[in-house]
Tab-separated table of C-alpha atoms and ligand atoms in Angstrom:
chain	number	residue	atom	x	y	z
A	1	MET	CA	196.541	59.038	111.037
A	2	GLN	CA	198.915	56.782	109.310
A	3	PRO	CA	201.898	58.708	108.446
A	4	CYS	CA	201.792	59.981	104.378
A	5	SER	CA	203.543	62.305	101.932
A	6	ILE	CA	201.699	64.603	99.794
A	7	VAL	CA	203.390	66.860	97.287
A	8	LEU	CA	202.125	70.664	97.825
A	9	ILE	CA	202.401	72.735	95.004
A	10	PRO	CA	202.018	76.777	96.416
A	11	GLY	CA	201.435	78.083	92.843
A	12	ASP	CA	201.039	81.446	91.537
A	13	GLY	CA	199.065	84.874	92.952
A	14	ILE	CA	196.831	84.408	96.187
A	15	GLY	CA	198.099	80.149	96.097
A	16	PRO	CA	201.176	80.861	98.987
A	17	GLU	CA	198.721	82.143	101.015
A	18	VAL	CA	195.908	80.478	100.878
A	19	THR	CA	198.484	76.958	101.093
A	20	THR	CA	200.017	77.971	104.243
A	21	ALA	CA	196.821	78.941	105.757
A	22	THR	CA	195.736	75.468	104.911
A	23	GLN	CA	198.657	74.091	106.122
A	24	ARG	CA	198.642	75.351	109.272
A	25	ILE	CA	194.807	74.198	110.207
A	26	LEU	CA	195.821	70.844	108.877
A	27	ALA	CA	198.952	70.781	111.118
A	28	ALA	CA	196.790	72.047	114.351
A	29	ALA	CA	194.462	69.361	113.393
A	30	GLY	CA	196.255	66.538	113.741
A	31	THR	CA	197.352	65.536	110.522
A	32	ASN	CA	200.580	63.433	109.825
A	33	ILE	CA	201.496	64.651	106.482
A	34	GLU	CA	205.072	65.072	105.110
A	35	TRP	CA	204.299	67.881	102.265
A	36	ILE	CA	206.661	67.373	99.562
A	37	PRO	CA	207.392	70.648	98.053
A	38	HIS	CA	206.956	71.656	94.128
A	39	GLN	CA	206.648	74.185	91.672
A	40	ALA	CA	204.070	74.668	88.655
A	41	GLY	CA	202.992	77.689	86.885
A	42	LEU	CA	204.739	81.267	87.248
A	43	ALA	CA	206.537	80.398	90.213
A	44	ALA	CA	208.254	77.372	88.332
A	45	LEU	CA	209.184	79.598	85.548
A	46	ALA	CA	210.807	82.337	87.589
A	47	ALA	CA	212.779	79.649	89.038
A	48	GLY	CA	214.148	78.484	85.519
A	49	ASP	CA	212.024	75.324	85.083
A	50	ASP	CA	209.516	74.605	82.756
A	51	VAL	CA	205.891	75.755	83.479
A	52	MET	CA	204.843	72.244	84.247
A	53	PRO	CA	208.037	70.403	85.341
A	54	THR	CA	208.936	66.815	85.103
A	55	SER	CA	209.617	66.848	88.433
A	56	THR	CA	206.262	67.987	89.639
A	57	LEU	CA	204.676	65.708	87.526
A	58	GLU	CA	207.127	62.607	88.677
A	59	ALA	CA	206.722	63.577	92.384
A	60	ILE	CA	202.828	63.391	91.960
A	61	ALA	CA	203.229	59.934	90.257
A	62	GLN	CA	205.291	58.641	93.029
A	63	HIS	CA	203.481	60.278	96.273
A	64	GLY	CA	199.987	59.671	94.471
A	65	LEU	CA	198.735	62.626	96.214
A	66	ALA	CA	199.040	66.576	95.860
A	67	LEU	CA	197.271	69.504	96.997
A	68	LYS	CA	197.534	72.463	94.489
A	69	GLY	CA	197.105	75.959	94.760
A	70	PRO	CA	195.940	77.768	91.669
A	71	CYS	CA	198.328	78.703	88.893
A	72	THR	CA	198.003	81.696	86.348
A	73	THR	CA	197.248	80.958	82.612
A	74	PRO	CA	198.106	83.811	80.179
A	75	VAL	CA	194.724	85.160	78.007
A	76	GLY	CA	195.181	85.148	74.482
A	77	LYS	CA	198.596	84.087	74.235
A	78	GLY	CA	201.852	82.654	76.066
A	79	PHE	CA	202.078	79.060	77.408
A	80	SER	CA	199.386	76.448	77.497
A	81	SER	CA	197.381	76.038	80.747
A	82	VAL	CA	199.511	73.678	83.556
A	83	ASN	CA	196.300	73.137	84.979
A	84	VAL	CA	195.209	71.260	81.415
A	85	GLN	CA	198.485	69.925	81.190
A	86	LEU	CA	198.842	67.958	84.673
A	87	ARG	CA	194.945	66.749	84.010
A	88	LYS	CA	195.841	65.432	80.730
A	89	ARG	CA	199.318	63.672	81.840
A	90	LEU	CA	198.446	62.660	84.871
A	91	ASN	CA	195.166	61.247	83.717
A	92	LEU	CA	193.254	62.873	86.352
A	93	TYR	CA	190.074	62.547	84.137
A	94	ALA	CA	186.861	63.194	87.369
A	95	ALA	CA	186.916	66.746	88.527
A	96	VAL	CA	184.512	66.772	91.500
A	97	ARG	CA	183.193	69.758	92.651
A	98	PRO	CA	180.780	69.766	95.615
A	99	VAL	CA	178.734	72.593	96.117
A	100	ARG	CA	176.994	73.177	99.226
A	101	SER	CA	175.135	76.005	101.417
A	102	LEU	CA	176.913	77.019	104.557
A	103	PRO	CA	175.809	77.681	107.632
A	104	GLY	CA	176.237	82.082	108.508
A	105	VAL	CA	176.618	82.705	104.365
A	106	HIS	CA	173.535	84.590	103.307
A	107	THR	CA	172.908	84.259	99.518
A	108	ARG	CA	169.745	83.975	97.381
A	109	TYR	CA	169.231	80.150	97.989
A	110	GLU	CA	168.936	78.163	100.959
A	111	ASN	CA	170.011	74.571	101.119
A	112	VAL	CA	171.880	74.274	98.299
A	113	ASP	CA	173.690	70.590	97.954
A	114	LEU	CA	175.212	69.998	94.193
A	115	VAL	CA	178.359	67.755	93.214
A	116	ILE	CA	179.556	68.595	89.654
A	117	ILE	CA	181.473	65.856	87.890
A	118	ARG	CA	183.100	67.501	85.246
A	119	GLU	CA	185.356	65.057	82.299
A	120	ASN	CA	188.634	66.490	82.507
A	121	THR	CA	190.744	65.509	79.645
A	122	GLU	CA	188.817	66.158	76.602
A	123	GLY	CA	186.533	68.586	74.805
A	124	LEU	CA	186.911	71.904	73.436
A	125	TYR	CA	188.605	72.792	76.917
A	126	SER	CA	191.476	70.787	75.184
A	127	GLY	CA	192.459	74.054	73.452
A	128	VAL	CA	193.294	72.175	70.502
A	129	GLU	CA	193.846	74.938	67.895
A	130	ASN	CA	194.912	76.130	64.554
A	131	GLU	CA	195.024	78.374	61.690
A	132	VAL	CA	193.733	77.126	59.194
A	133	THR	CA	193.996	80.541	56.641
A	134	PRO	CA	195.211	83.847	57.981
A	135	GLY	CA	192.185	85.321	59.382
A	136	VAL	CA	190.535	81.918	60.054
A	137	VAL	CA	191.127	79.707	63.145
A	138	MET	CA	189.257	76.963	64.302
A	139	SER	CA	189.242	75.115	67.572
A	140	MET	CA	188.844	71.137	67.956
A	141	LYS	CA	186.571	69.386	69.974
A	142	VAL	CA	187.456	65.850	70.667
A	143	ALA	CA	185.160	63.252	72.586
A	144	SER	CA	186.003	59.646	72.549
A	145	GLU	CA	183.504	56.614	73.662
A	146	SER	CA	186.137	55.257	76.070
A	147	SER	CA	186.295	58.728	77.796
A	148	CYS	CA	182.929	59.522	77.910
A	149	THR	CA	182.392	56.039	78.863
A	150	ARG	CA	184.533	56.293	81.984
A	151	ILE	CA	183.493	59.766	83.470
A	152	ALA	CA	179.817	58.399	83.093
A	153	ARG	CA	180.667	55.321	85.110
A	154	TRP	CA	182.991	57.271	87.527
A	155	ALA	CA	179.862	60.012	88.253
A	156	PHE	CA	177.218	56.884	88.655
A	157	ARG	CA	179.718	54.784	90.827
A	158	TYR	CA	180.151	58.188	92.934
A	159	ALA	CA	176.409	58.641	93.107
A	160	THR	CA	176.242	55.018	94.593
A	161	HIS	CA	178.479	55.396	96.861
A	162	ARG	CA	177.368	58.706	98.494
A	163	GLN	CA	173.939	58.026	98.641
A	164	ARG	CA	173.172	60.663	95.818
A	165	ARG	CA	169.653	60.077	93.965
A	166	LYS	CA	169.902	62.109	90.701
A	167	ILE	CA	172.367	62.829	87.924
A	168	THR	CA	171.582	65.252	85.179
A	169	VAL	CA	173.548	65.924	82.111
A	170	LEU	CA	173.924	69.367	80.806
A	171	HIS	CA	174.526	69.426	76.918
A	172	LYS	CA	174.483	70.876	73.472
A	173	ALA	CA	173.809	67.749	71.866
A	174	ASN	CA	170.823	69.363	69.706
A	175	ILE	CA	173.641	71.416	68.120
A	176	MET	CA	177.138	69.058	68.822
A	177	LYS	CA	175.182	66.186	67.476
A	178	LEU	CA	178.385	63.813	67.535
A	179	THR	CA	180.719	65.214	70.380
A	180	ASP	CA	177.839	65.714	72.505
A	181	GLY	CA	175.673	63.089	71.294
A	182	LEU	CA	178.511	60.660	72.353
A	183	PHE	CA	178.500	62.115	75.898
A	184	ILE	CA	175.312	61.628	76.407
A	185	ARG	CA	175.213	58.217	74.543
A	186	CYS	CA	177.669	57.030	76.630
A	187	ALA	CA	175.826	58.562	80.494
A	188	GLN	CA	172.445	57.014	79.019
A	189	ASP	CA	174.356	52.990	78.334
A	190	ILE	CA	175.983	53.395	81.745
A	191	HIS	CA	172.690	54.478	83.144
A	192	ASN	CA	170.486	51.831	81.893
A	193	LYS	CA	172.933	48.697	81.888
A	194	GLU	CA	174.535	49.498	85.201
A	195	TYR	CA	172.930	51.850	87.291
A	196	PRO	CA	169.177	51.995	86.743
A	197	ASN	CA	168.323	52.781	90.166
A	198	ILE	CA	169.968	55.929	90.503
A	199	ASP	CA	167.387	58.988	88.567
A	200	TYR	CA	168.919	59.999	84.963
A	201	GLN	CA	168.146	63.191	83.300
A	202	GLU	CA	169.416	64.965	80.291
A	203	LEU	CA	168.987	68.980	79.610
A	204	ILE	CA	170.325	71.197	76.972
A	205	ILE	CA	172.710	73.158	78.889
A	206	ASP	CA	171.208	76.836	78.245
A	207	ALA	CA	167.783	75.911	79.552
A	208	GLY	CA	169.680	73.764	82.467
A	209	CYS	CA	171.522	76.725	83.649
A	210	MET	CA	168.189	78.461	83.492
A	211	ARG	CA	166.689	75.832	85.656
A	212	LEU	CA	169.953	75.859	88.087
A	213	VAL	CA	169.627	79.989	88.542
A	214	GLN	CA	165.940	79.193	89.438
A	215	ASP	CA	165.670	76.354	91.700
A	216	PRO	CA	169.237	74.507	92.526
A	217	SER	CA	167.758	72.437	94.681
A	218	LYS	CA	166.074	70.766	91.200
A	219	PHE	CA	169.662	69.097	91.067
A	220	ASP	CA	171.397	66.895	93.031
A	221	MET	CA	174.739	65.815	90.625
A	222	LEU	CA	175.692	67.472	87.844
A	223	LEU	CA	177.875	65.529	84.833
A	224	LEU	CA	179.147	67.524	81.712
A	225	GLU	CA	181.997	67.555	79.610
A	226	ASN	CA	185.231	69.512	80.571
A	227	LEU	CA	184.136	73.297	79.250
A	228	TYR	CA	180.532	73.032	80.442
A	229	GLY	CA	181.731	71.742	84.032
A	230	ASP	CA	184.380	74.491	83.857
A	231	VAL	CA	181.318	77.270	83.347
A	232	VAL	CA	178.587	75.517	85.389
A	233	SER	CA	181.206	75.029	88.353
A	234	ASP	CA	181.644	79.263	88.460
A	235	LEU	CA	177.874	79.387	88.037
A	236	CYS	CA	177.330	77.246	91.071
A	237	ALA	CA	179.777	78.846	93.020
A	238	GLY	CA	177.788	82.007	92.199
A	239	LEU	CA	174.888	79.930	94.155
A	240	ILE	CA	176.512	79.386	97.554
A	241	GLY	CA	178.504	82.637	98.032
A	242	GLY	CA	181.308	82.961	95.231
A	243	LEU	CA	184.605	81.113	94.524
A	244	GLY	CA	186.062	81.257	97.901
A	245	VAL	CA	184.100	78.570	99.116
A	246	VAL	CA	183.893	75.710	96.217
A	247	PRO	CA	186.559	72.880	96.749
A	248	GLY	CA	187.604	70.448	93.869
A	249	ALA	CA	189.500	67.235	93.412
A	250	ASN	CA	191.215	65.921	90.033
A	251	ILE	CA	190.846	62.215	90.751
A	252	GLY	CA	192.416	59.338	88.315
A	253	ASP	CA	192.988	55.895	88.512
A	254	GLU	CA	196.150	56.026	90.335
A	255	HIS	CA	196.818	59.554	91.501
A	256	ALA	CA	194.470	62.345	92.771
A	257	VAL	CA	195.257	66.327	92.905
A	258	PHE	CA	193.065	68.796	95.110
A	259	GLU	CA	192.512	71.991	94.214
A	260	ALA	CA	190.216	75.112	95.085
A	261	VAL	CA	188.081	75.776	91.797
A	262	HIS	CA	189.215	79.405	92.066
A	263	GLY	CA	192.134	80.847	90.388
A	264	SER	CA	194.991	83.084	91.255
A	265	ALA	CA	193.032	85.794	91.637
A	266	PRO	CA	195.546	88.429	90.973
A	267	ASP	CA	193.523	91.115	91.874
A	268	ILE	CA	193.918	90.528	95.570
A	269	ALA	CA	197.002	88.864	95.620
A	270	GLY	CA	199.746	89.043	98.683
A	271	LYS	CA	196.926	91.584	100.440
A	272	ASN	CA	196.375	89.001	103.129
A	273	ILE	CA	192.551	88.745	101.963
A	274	ALA	CA	192.193	85.933	100.114
A	275	ASN	CA	189.337	83.091	101.394
A	276	PRO	CA	191.772	80.218	102.058
A	277	LEU	CA	188.200	78.217	102.856
A	278	ALA	CA	187.770	76.363	99.318
A	279	LEU	CA	191.561	75.125	99.057
A	280	LEU	CA	190.988	73.950	103.233
A	281	MET	CA	187.825	72.078	101.804
A	282	SER	CA	189.862	70.852	98.911
A	283	ALA	CA	192.165	69.415	101.657
A	284	VAL	CA	189.507	68.149	103.894
A	285	MET	CA	188.249	66.003	100.425
A	286	MET	CA	192.131	64.579	100.500
A	287	LEU	CA	191.289	63.789	103.781
A	288	ASN	CA	188.226	61.802	102.890
A	289	TYR	CA	190.038	60.357	99.940
A	290	ILE	CA	192.595	58.905	102.209
A	291	ALA	CA	190.652	57.535	104.517
A	292	ASP	CA	188.292	55.935	101.602
A	293	GLN	CA	191.307	54.950	99.657
A	294	ARG	CA	193.804	53.735	102.326
A	295	GLY	CA	191.559	52.241	105.006
A	296	ASP	CA	192.699	55.239	107.065
A	297	ALA	CA	190.080	55.848	109.212
A	298	ASP	CA	191.753	58.622	111.800
A	299	ALA	CA	191.958	60.904	108.115
A	300	GLY	CA	188.371	60.562	107.872
A	301	ALA	CA	187.854	61.856	111.803
A	302	ILE	CA	190.301	64.468	111.288
A	303	ALA	CA	188.345	65.620	108.018
A	304	THR	CA	185.008	65.991	110.033
A	305	ARG	CA	187.189	67.769	112.851
A	306	ILE	CA	188.257	70.341	110.415
A	307	ARG	CA	184.567	70.458	108.885
A	308	THR	CA	183.001	71.294	112.314
A	309	ALA	CA	185.204	73.834	113.037
A	310	TYR	CA	185.154	76.082	109.578
A	311	ASP	CA	181.245	75.323	109.601
A	312	GLN	CA	181.133	77.037	113.441
A	313	ALA	CA	183.600	79.610	112.423
A	314	LEU	CA	181.277	81.124	109.742
A	315	ALA	CA	178.224	80.547	112.048
A	316	ASP	CA	180.023	83.022	114.056
A	317	GLN	CA	180.200	85.584	111.553
A	318	CYS	CA	184.096	84.880	111.323
A	319	LYS	CA	184.330	85.561	107.522
A	320	THR	CA	186.777	87.246	104.891
A	321	GLY	CA	186.032	89.871	102.800
A	322	ASP	CA	184.759	87.791	99.925
A	323	LEU	CA	181.657	86.441	102.025
A	324	GLY	CA	181.046	90.430	103.434
A	325	GLY	CA	183.777	89.878	107.073
A	326	ASP	CA	186.552	91.622	107.787
A	327	LEU	CA	189.057	88.757	108.409
A	328	GLY	CA	192.368	88.181	106.901
A	329	THR	CA	193.650	84.833	105.470
A	330	ASP	CA	195.403	84.333	108.350
A	331	ALA	CA	192.789	85.711	111.027
A	332	PHE	CA	190.493	83.326	109.211
A	333	ALA	CA	193.058	80.254	109.748
A	334	THR	CA	193.336	81.194	112.810
A	335	ALA	CA	189.565	81.499	113.700
A	336	VAL	CA	189.143	78.026	112.396
A	337	ILE	CA	192.339	76.274	114.239
A	338	GLU	CA	190.392	78.383	118.071
A	339	ARG	CA	187.404	75.965	116.858
A	340	LEU	CA	188.302	72.202	116.353
A	341	PRO	CA	187.055	70.134	118.564
A	342	ALA	CA	189.233	68.397	121.087
B	1	NAI	P1	189.702	83.981	89.722
B	1	NAI	O1	189.352	82.902	90.141
B	1	NAI	O2	191.342	83.865	90.314
B	1	NAI	O3	189.113	85.241	90.198
B	1	NAI	C1	187.360	85.461	89.874
B	1	NAI	C2	187.198	86.483	91.247
B	1	NAI	O4	187.163	85.871	92.567
B	1	NAI	C3	187.853	87.628	91.339
B	1	NAI	O5	187.596	88.744	91.750
B	1	NAI	C4	189.035	87.087	92.468
B	1	NAI	O6	189.653	88.087	93.826
B	1	NAI	C5	187.696	86.256	93.191
B	1	NAI	N1	188.404	85.415	93.968
B	1	NAI	C6	188.792	83.703	93.504
B	1	NAI	N2	189.710	83.405	94.617
B	1	NAI	C7	189.029	83.641	95.888
B	1	NAI	C8	189.624	83.643	97.222
B	1	NAI	N3	190.222	82.395	97.645
B	1	NAI	N4	188.991	84.456	97.921
B	1	NAI	C9	188.493	86.007	97.575
B	1	NAI	N5	188.041	85.742	96.539
B	1	NAI	C10	188.558	85.137	95.267
B	1	NAI	O7	189.506	83.940	88.458
B	1	NAI	P2	190.398	84.997	87.006
B	1	NAI	O8	190.643	85.990	87.400
B	1	NAI	O9	189.456	84.530	85.848
B	1	NAI	O10	191.495	83.772	86.845
B	1	NAI	C11	192.620	84.648	86.860
B	1	NAI	C12	193.979	83.338	86.771
B	1	NAI	O11	193.736	82.289	87.173
B	1	NAI	C13	193.950	82.905	85.236
B	1	NAI	O12	195.338	83.033	85.052
B	1	NAI	C14	193.547	81.991	85.606
B	1	NAI	O13	193.777	81.290	83.894
B	1	NAI	C15	193.282	80.985	86.472
B	1	NAI	N6	192.954	80.131	86.726
B	1	NAI	C16	193.827	78.744	87.728
B	1	NAI	C17	193.034	77.777	87.916
B	1	NAI	C18	193.341	76.758	88.432
B	1	NAI	O14	194.923	76.606	88.918
B	1	NAI	N7	193.213	75.755	88.513
B	1	NAI	C19	191.531	77.828	87.996
B	1	NAI	C20	190.668	78.810	87.549
B	1	NAI	C21	191.215	80.330	86.953
């Protein structure tokens, strides 16, 4: 693998535990990565910095890539989300979240294979709120034609590149006629004019969620605005074993930040029981991204070896507690390392 430098943000809660485990596996697999450590979130505040330090953003802009642990956001008060700031300020407009059934992880469903594409910069999730008058508050949902078109085109391009067969947009354009109406109109335009060969479907999100839990095999790729993408990601995680096994990437035209879908899990932090797999899978996505973007075939080969190793570990019933196993974070990482193909 060609040498590359990647910003590492350990994050809060279980973040440092799962990033350390992931780094161990990547090193054992023969990656050639110089980690550039930076802070964000509570860890940055504790170090006397801003919650989203400019130096961290500048480092990601300089190196182009980051692997990020989760960052805590206070509920109902306090600072605005580090994750929202990061995605907006670096224009990481496409969140990609593959959700697939794993060997040895038994759930109600078999053969789930979904990819969620979430618009990452607009919508209600931006948290643009104000108090109209005491006792009356409002939240602003923003959708722009350029951003809706951009994410739709990104999703269809991804579908073509990865040989996916169908994109389903989940929306609520029956109620939010302007904002969600714009979102589906832009998706329709891109489908009709640029990618008519990919199947396209629209579902109102409430009925879409029902159909997802009835039979996820009816779906292939999901395209959603920001807040719906957030919620439906966790729903889909529940189809395949939970938040410990769903990776993610936040991708823009110039930079990409790879992170698990899960949060900082304060309930299990510091106990060496968190599942590092979601972050490890995010790192595998990062290696495949390096292979695609930089033409580094070795990075892609290492990604395949790591995936083979964790699939084998799960098939051998080496699992953390969230999946019904009894291994700790470090012991699971060791089990993966032991199964790396030569
Ligand atoms: P969460 O994802 O942290 O936890 C939800 C449940 O899943 C908890 O019971 C937790 O123990 C479990 N869980 C999550 N990841 C796990 C793992 N790797 N292994 C085993 N179990 C795992 O969601 P929650 O509790 O809603 O949020 C906690 C904090 O994380 C909040 O401050 C929230 O804002 C933040 N957050 C940050 C994200 C990010 O940085 N990208 C994403 C989601 C939430």
